[in-house]
One Martini backbone bead per residue (centre of mass of N, CA, C, O) as a GRO file, in nm:
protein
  127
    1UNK     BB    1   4.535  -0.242  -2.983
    2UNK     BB    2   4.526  -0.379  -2.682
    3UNK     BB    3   4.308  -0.160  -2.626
    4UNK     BB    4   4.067  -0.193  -2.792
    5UNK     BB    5   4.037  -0.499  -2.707
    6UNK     BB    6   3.953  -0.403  -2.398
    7UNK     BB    7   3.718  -0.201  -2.452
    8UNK     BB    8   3.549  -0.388  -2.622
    9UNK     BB    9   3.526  -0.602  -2.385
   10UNK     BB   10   3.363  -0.396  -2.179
   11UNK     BB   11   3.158  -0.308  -2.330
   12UNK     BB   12   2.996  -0.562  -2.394
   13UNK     BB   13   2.977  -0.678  -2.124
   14UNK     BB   14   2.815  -0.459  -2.016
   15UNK     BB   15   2.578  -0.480  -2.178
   16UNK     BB   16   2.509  -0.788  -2.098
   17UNK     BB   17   2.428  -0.678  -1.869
   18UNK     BB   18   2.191  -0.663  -1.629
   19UNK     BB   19   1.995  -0.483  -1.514
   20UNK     BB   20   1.822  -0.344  -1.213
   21UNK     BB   21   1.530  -0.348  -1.375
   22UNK     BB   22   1.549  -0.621  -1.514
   23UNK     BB   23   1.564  -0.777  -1.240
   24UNK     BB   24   1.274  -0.642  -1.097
   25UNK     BB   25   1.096  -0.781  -1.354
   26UNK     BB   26   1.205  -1.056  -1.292
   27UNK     BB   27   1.083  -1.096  -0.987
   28UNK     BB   28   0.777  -0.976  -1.048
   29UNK     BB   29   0.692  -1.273  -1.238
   30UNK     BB   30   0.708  -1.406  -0.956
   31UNK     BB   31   0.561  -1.569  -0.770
   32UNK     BB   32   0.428  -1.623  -0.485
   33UNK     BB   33   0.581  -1.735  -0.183
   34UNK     BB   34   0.323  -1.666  -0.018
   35UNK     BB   35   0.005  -1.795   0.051
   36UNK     BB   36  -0.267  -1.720   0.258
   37UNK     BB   37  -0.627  -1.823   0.272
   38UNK     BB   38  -0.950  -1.714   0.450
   39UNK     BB   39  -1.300  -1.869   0.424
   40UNK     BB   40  -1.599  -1.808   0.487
   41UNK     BB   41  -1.996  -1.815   0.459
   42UNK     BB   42  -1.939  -1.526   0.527
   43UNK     BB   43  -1.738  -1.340   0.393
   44UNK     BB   44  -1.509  -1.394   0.550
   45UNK     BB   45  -1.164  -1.292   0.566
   46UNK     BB   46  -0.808  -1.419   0.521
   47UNK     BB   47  -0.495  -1.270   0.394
   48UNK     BB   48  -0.161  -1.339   0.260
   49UNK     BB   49   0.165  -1.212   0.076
   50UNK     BB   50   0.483  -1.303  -0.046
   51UNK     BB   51   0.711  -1.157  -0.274
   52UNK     BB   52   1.001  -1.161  -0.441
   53UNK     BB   53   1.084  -0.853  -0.373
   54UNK     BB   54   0.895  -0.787  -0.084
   55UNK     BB   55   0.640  -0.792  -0.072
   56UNK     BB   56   0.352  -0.747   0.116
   57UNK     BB   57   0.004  -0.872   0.243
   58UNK     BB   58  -0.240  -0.768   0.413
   59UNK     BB   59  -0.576  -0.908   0.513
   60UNK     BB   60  -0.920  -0.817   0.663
   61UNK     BB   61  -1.281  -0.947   0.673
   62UNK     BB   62  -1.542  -0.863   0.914
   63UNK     BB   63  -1.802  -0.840   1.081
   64UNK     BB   64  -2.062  -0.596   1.164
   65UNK     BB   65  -2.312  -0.461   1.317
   66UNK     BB   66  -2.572  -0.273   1.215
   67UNK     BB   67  -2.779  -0.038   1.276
   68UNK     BB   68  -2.991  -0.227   1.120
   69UNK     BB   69  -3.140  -0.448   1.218
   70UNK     BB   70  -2.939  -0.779   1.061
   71UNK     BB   71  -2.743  -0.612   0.971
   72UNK     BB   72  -2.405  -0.602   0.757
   73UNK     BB   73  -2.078  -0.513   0.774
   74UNK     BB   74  -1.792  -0.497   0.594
   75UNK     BB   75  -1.459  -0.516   0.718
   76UNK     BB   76  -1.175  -0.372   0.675
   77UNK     BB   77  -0.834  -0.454   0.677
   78UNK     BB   78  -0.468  -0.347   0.594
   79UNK     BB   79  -0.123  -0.406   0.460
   80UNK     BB   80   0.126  -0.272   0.249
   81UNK     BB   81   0.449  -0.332   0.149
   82UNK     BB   82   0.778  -0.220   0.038
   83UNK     BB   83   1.047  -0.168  -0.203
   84UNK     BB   84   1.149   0.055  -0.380
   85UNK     BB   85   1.364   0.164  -0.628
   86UNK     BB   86   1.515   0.360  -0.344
   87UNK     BB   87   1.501   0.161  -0.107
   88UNK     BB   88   1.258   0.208   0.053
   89UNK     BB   89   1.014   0.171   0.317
   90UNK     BB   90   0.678   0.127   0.249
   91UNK     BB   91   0.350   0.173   0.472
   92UNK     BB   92   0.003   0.098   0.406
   93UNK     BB   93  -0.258   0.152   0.600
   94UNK     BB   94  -0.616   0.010   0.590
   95UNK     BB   95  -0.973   0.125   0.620
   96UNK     BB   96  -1.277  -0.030   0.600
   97UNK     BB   97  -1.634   0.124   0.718
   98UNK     BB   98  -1.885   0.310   0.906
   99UNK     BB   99  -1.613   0.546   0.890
  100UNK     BB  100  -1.501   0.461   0.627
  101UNK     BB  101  -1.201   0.569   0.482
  102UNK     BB  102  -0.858   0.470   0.614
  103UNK     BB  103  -0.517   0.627   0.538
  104UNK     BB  104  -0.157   0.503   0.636
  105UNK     BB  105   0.158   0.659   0.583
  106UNK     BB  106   0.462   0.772   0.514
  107UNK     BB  107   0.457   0.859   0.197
  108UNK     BB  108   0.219   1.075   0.274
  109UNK     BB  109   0.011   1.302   0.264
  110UNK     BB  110  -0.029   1.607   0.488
  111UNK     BB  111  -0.274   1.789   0.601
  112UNK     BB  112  -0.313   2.086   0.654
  113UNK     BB  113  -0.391   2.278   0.893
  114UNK     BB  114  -0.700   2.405   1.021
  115UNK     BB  115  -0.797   2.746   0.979
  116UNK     BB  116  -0.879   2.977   1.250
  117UNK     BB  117  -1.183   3.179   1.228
  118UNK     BB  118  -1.269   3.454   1.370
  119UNK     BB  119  -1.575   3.611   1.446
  120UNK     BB  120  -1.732   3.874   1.338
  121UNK     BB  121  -1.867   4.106   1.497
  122UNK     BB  122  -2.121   4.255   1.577
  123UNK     BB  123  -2.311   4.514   1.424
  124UNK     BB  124  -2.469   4.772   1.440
  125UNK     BB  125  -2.762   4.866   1.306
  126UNK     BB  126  -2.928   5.148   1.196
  127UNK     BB  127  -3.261   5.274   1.176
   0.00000   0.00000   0.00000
């Protein structure tokens, strides 16, 4: 008898126990630890975060003269960090400007190298 109302009573506990899934979603509803933006009247602006969990973000938008005289285009740069559910360290780079977007972490696909085919020789043809 005395076995069963220890089983039960652990069993209990372990039920009441808030699960690791479940502090994760209670700490990501909290606001962010770290806040600074800033913007100019063109603009440009610089803004940084990080959150309960561990998230960073930085980005920067910046002015710079487009091709065409007097036009201007803005260029983005920034990286987002994280520590996943598994555990790992997560960080993503990223711009965007004049020449595209383009992303790079270290948790991201790799495009294979493209294969290189040598051209097939032309070959006379008789009239």
């Amino acid at each position: 008898m005395k076995m069963l109302i220890v089983l039960s009573a652990m069993v209990a506990a372990v039920a009441c126990a808030p699960t690791a899934l479940e502090e994760l979603k209670a700490r990501r509803a909290l606001p962010a630890l770290e806040f600074e933006e800033v913007r100019d009247e063109f603009g440009q602006y610089a803004l940084r975060y990080v959150t309960a969990e561990g998230t960073v973000v930085s980005e920067r938008g910046h002015l710079v003269p487009a091709e065409k005289e007097g036009d201007y285009v803005l260029i983005v740069e920034g990286e987002v960090s994280f520590i996943s559910d598994d555990g790992e360290l997560y960080v993503t780079k990223f711009t965007a400007g004049l020449d595209g977007t383009h992303v790079e972490g270290n948790h991201l696909p790799v495009a294979p190298e493209p294969i290189v085919v040598e051209p097939i020789a032309e070959v006379a043809v008789p009239q």
